XYZ file of C-alpha atoms in Angstrom:
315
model
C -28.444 172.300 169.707
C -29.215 173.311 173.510
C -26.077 172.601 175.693
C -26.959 170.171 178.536
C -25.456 166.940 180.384
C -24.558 165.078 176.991
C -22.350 162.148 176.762
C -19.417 162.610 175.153
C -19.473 160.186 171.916
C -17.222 157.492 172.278
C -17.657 155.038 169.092
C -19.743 155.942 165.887
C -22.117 153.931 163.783
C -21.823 153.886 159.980
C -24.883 153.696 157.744
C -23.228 152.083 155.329
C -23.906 152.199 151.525
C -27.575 151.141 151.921
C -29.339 150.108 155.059
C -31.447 147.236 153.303
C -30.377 144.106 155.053
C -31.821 141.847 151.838
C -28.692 143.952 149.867
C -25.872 143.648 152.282
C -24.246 140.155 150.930
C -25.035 141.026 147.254
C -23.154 144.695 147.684
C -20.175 142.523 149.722
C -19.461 140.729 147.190
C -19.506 143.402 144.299
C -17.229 146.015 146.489
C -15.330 142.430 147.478
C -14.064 141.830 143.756
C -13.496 145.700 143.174
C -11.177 145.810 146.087
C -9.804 142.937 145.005
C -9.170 143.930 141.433
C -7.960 147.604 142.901
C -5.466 145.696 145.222
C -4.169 143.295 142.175
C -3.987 146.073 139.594
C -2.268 148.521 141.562
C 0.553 145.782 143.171
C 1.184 145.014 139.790
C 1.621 148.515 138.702
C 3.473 149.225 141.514
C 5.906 145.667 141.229
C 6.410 146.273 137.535
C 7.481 149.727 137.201
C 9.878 148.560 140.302
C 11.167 145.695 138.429
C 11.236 146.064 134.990
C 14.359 147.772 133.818
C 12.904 149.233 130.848
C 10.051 151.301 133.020
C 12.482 152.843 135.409
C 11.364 156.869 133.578
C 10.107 159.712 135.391
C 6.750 158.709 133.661
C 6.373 155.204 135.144
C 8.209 156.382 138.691
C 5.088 158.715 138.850
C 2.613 156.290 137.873
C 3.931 154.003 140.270
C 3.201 156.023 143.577
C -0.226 156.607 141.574
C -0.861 153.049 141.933
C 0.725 153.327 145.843
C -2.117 156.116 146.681
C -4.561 154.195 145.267
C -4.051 151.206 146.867
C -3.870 152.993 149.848
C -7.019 155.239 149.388
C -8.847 152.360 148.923
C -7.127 150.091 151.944
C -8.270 152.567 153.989
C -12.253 152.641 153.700
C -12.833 148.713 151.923
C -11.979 146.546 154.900
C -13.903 148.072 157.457
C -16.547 149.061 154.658
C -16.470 145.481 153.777
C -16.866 144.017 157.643
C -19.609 145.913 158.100
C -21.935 144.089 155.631
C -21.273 140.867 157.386
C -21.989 142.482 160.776
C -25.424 143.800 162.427
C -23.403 146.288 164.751
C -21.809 149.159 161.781
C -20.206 150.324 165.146
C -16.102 152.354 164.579
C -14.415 153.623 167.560
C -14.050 157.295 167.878
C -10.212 156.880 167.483
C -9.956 154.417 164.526
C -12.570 156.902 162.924
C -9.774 159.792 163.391
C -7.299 158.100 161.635
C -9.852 156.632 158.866
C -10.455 160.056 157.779
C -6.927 161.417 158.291
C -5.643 158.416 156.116
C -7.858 159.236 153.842
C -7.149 163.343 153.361
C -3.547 161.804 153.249
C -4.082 159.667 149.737
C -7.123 161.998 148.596
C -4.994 165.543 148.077
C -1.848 162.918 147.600
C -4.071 162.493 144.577
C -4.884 165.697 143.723
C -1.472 166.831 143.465
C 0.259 163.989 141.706
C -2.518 164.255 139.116
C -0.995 167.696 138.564
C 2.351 166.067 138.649
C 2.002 163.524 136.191
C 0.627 166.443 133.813
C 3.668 168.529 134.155
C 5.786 165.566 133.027
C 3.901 164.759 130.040
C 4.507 168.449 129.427
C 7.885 168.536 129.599
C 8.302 164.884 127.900
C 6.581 166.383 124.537
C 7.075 170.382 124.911
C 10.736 170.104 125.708
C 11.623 166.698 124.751
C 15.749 167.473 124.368
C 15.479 168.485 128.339
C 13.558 165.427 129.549
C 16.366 164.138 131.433
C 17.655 166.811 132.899
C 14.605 169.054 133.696
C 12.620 165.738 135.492
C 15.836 164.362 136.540
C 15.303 161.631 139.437
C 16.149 163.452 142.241
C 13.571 166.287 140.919
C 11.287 163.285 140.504
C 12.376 161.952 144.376
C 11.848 166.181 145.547
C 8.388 166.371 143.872
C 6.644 162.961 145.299
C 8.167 163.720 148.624
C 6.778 167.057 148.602
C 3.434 165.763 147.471
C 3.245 163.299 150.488
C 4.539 165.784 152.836
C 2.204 168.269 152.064
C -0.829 165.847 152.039
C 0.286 164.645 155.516
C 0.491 168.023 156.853
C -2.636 169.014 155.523
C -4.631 165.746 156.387
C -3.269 166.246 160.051
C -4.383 170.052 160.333
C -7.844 168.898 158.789
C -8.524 166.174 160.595
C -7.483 167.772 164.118
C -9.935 170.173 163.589
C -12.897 167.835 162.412
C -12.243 166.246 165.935
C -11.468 168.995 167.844
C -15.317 169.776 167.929
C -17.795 168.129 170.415
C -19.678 165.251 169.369
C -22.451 164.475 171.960
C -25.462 161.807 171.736
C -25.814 161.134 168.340
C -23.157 159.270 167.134
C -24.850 157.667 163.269
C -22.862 158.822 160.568
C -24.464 158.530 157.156
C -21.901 157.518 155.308
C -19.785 154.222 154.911
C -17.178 155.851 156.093
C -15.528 158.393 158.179
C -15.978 161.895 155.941
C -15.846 165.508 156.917
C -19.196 166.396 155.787
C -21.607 163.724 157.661
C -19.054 164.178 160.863
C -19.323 167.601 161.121
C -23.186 167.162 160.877
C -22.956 165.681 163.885
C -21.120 168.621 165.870
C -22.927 170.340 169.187
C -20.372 173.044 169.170
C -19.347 175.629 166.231
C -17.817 173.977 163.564
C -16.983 176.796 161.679
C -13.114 176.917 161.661
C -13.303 173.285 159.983
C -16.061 173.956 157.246
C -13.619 177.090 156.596
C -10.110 175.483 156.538
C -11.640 172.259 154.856
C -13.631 175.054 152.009
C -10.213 176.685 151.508
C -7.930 173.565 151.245
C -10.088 172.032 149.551
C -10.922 174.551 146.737
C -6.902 175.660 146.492
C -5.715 172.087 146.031
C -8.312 171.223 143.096
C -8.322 174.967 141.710
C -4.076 174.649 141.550
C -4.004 170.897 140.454
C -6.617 171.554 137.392
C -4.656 174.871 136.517
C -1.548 173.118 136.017
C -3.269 169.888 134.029
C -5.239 172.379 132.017
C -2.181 175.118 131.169
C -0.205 171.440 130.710
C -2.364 170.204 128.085
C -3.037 173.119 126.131
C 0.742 173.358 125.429
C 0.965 169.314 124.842
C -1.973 170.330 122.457
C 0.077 173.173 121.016
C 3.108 171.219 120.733
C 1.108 168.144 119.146
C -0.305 170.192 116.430
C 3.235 171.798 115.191
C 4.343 168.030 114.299
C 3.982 167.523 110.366
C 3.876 163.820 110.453
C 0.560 161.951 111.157
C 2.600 159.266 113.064
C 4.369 161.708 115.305
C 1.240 163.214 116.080
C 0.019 159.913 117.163
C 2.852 159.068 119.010
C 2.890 162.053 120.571
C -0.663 161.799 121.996
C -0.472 158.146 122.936
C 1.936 158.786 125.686
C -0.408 161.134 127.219
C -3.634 159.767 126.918
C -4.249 157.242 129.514
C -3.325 160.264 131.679
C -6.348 162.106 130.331
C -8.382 159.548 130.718
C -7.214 159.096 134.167
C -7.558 163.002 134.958
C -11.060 163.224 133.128
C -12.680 160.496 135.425
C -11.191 161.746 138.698
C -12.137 165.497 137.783
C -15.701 164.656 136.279
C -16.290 162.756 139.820
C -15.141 165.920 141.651
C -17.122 168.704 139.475
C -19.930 166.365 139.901
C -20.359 166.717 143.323
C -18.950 169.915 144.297
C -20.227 171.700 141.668
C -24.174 170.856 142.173
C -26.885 172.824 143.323
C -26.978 173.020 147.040
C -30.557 172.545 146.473
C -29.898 169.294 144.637
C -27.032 168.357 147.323
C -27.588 165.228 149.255
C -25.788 162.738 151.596
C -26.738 159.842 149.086
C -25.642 161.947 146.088
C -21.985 162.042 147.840
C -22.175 158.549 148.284
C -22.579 157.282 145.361
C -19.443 160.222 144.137
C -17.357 158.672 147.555
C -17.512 154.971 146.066
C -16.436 156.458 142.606
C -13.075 158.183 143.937
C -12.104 155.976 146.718
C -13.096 152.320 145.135
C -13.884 152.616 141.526
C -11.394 155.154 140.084
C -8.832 153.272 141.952
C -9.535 150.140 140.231
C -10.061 151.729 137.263
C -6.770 153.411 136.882
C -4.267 150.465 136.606
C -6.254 149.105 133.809
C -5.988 152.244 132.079
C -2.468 152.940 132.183
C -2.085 149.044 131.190
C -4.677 149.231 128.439
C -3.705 152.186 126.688
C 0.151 151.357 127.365
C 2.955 148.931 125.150
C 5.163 149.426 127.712
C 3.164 148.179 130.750
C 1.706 145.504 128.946
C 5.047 144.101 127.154
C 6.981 144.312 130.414
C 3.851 142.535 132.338
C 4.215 139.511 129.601
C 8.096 139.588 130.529
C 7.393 139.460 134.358
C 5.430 136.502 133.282
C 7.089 134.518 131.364
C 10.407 135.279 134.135
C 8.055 134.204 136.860
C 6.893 131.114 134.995
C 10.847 129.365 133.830
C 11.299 130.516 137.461
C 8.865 127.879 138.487
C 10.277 125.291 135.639
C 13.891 126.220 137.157
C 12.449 124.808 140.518
């Protein structure tokens, strides 16, 4: 772009999901109840490993801040996303677009690396079972989630500094719902090059390390599972592992599927339609998961009740 008398952007306009105004109250209420149901399933998470006696293990602490970066993933792009279908004007301001897309590196690579995390416990839970305690001991458990956020702040603030450390001038329409690096950038009259490059490298070291160590994890767990001689080890064995797959197989398949695609096939629709699935979906997906596929969660959730409801009685 030719450099001239622009105006230096002050608010932006989101596209949105679509820009058909005969879908906007139909897709407000479908991304209403999956915010809602990603909000309820992930305070519960989050309120019964906290209160439940019996779910206070390295397993469930990690699985709780899980459910806290999901809920806050989401919190971060549904309200606005939300407002905007009831409103003509998709306007954001250029600051409250800064920290959109900073709060959302923050919960994105928080992701990423507890993923990676919750792998390595599962790992040491089966491979060394005898050492549990002691190798995933809680203040290990306290020194890896602060790390995690830590280095997700740090990296969200570098990455997002640099997004907006470019010019934007004129055009000011993002096409997106939200505040991302890719249709920002897009926008740029100056070089963007040091962001594409620090976001490029970030970005492909934090998914390359995180699917090492859940890969290299669960070919051991696989190992390990195999050597048992009983059937219902076996079982028992895999159970406490596989709502983490699950988990790890969405979030990864949503990644590979739009990273890994032919530029040629690449499009700003494509990685909306990937967007909704990691910051809305897999959130609300997640907490039924882990309570589906999980005794635990799901006896201590009929103990919260049944607490909550000769509370009420009591009263």
């Amino acid at each position: 772009m030719a450099h001239g008398n622009f105006t230096q952007v002050t608010e932006f306009i989101l596209t949105g999901v679509s820009e058909r105004p005969d879908l906007q109250i139909p897709l407000f209420f479908v991304f209403l109840v999956i915010y809602g149901l990603t909000v309820t399933g992930n305070l519960s998470i989050i309120t019964l490993t906290s209160v439940d006696s019996r779910l206070q293990t390295p397993m469930y602490f990690f699985l709780r801040h899980l459910a806290i970066i999901n809920l806050g993933n989401s919190t971060v792009i549904a309200p606005k996303m939300l407002i905007n279908f009831l409103v003509k004007k998709h306007t954001i301001s250029y600051y409250e677009c800064a920290i959109q897309l900073g709060g959302f590196l923050v919960f994105i690579v928080a992701e990423v690396l507890m993923l990676a995390v919750m792998a390595y416990d599962r790992y040491v839970a089966i491979c060394n079972p005898l050492l549990y305690m002691a190798v995933v001991s809680r203040r290990i458990c306290l020194l890896l989630a602060s790390l995690t956020y830590l280095y997700s702040f740090s990296t969200a603030v570098v990455a997002s500094s640099s997004v907006f450390s470019v010019t934007y001038c004129s055009c000011n329409i993002i096409n997106h719902f939200y505040c991302d690096i890719a249709p920002l950038l897009a926008l740029s009259c100056s070089d963007t090059s040091f962001p594409e490059t620090f976001v490029f490298i970030s970005a492909g070291t934090n998914l390359v390390f995180s699917i090492i160590v859940v890969l290299v994890s669960y070919f051991n767990i696989v190992l390990s599972i195999l050597k048992i001689r009983s059937s219902e080890g076996r079982k028992k064995a895999f159970s406490t592992c596989v709502s983490h797959m699950m988990a790890v197989s969405v979030f990864y398949g949503t990644m590979i599927f739009m990273y890994a695609q032919p530029q040629t096939n690449h499009s700003m629709d494509t990685d909306k339609v990937a967007s909704v699935f990691y910051t809305l979906v897999i959130p609300m997906l997640n907490p039924i998961i882990y309570s589906l596929r999980n005794k635990d969660v799901k006896a201590a959730l009929k103990r919260f009740l049944t607490n909550l409801c000769c509370s009420f009685k009591l009263m």
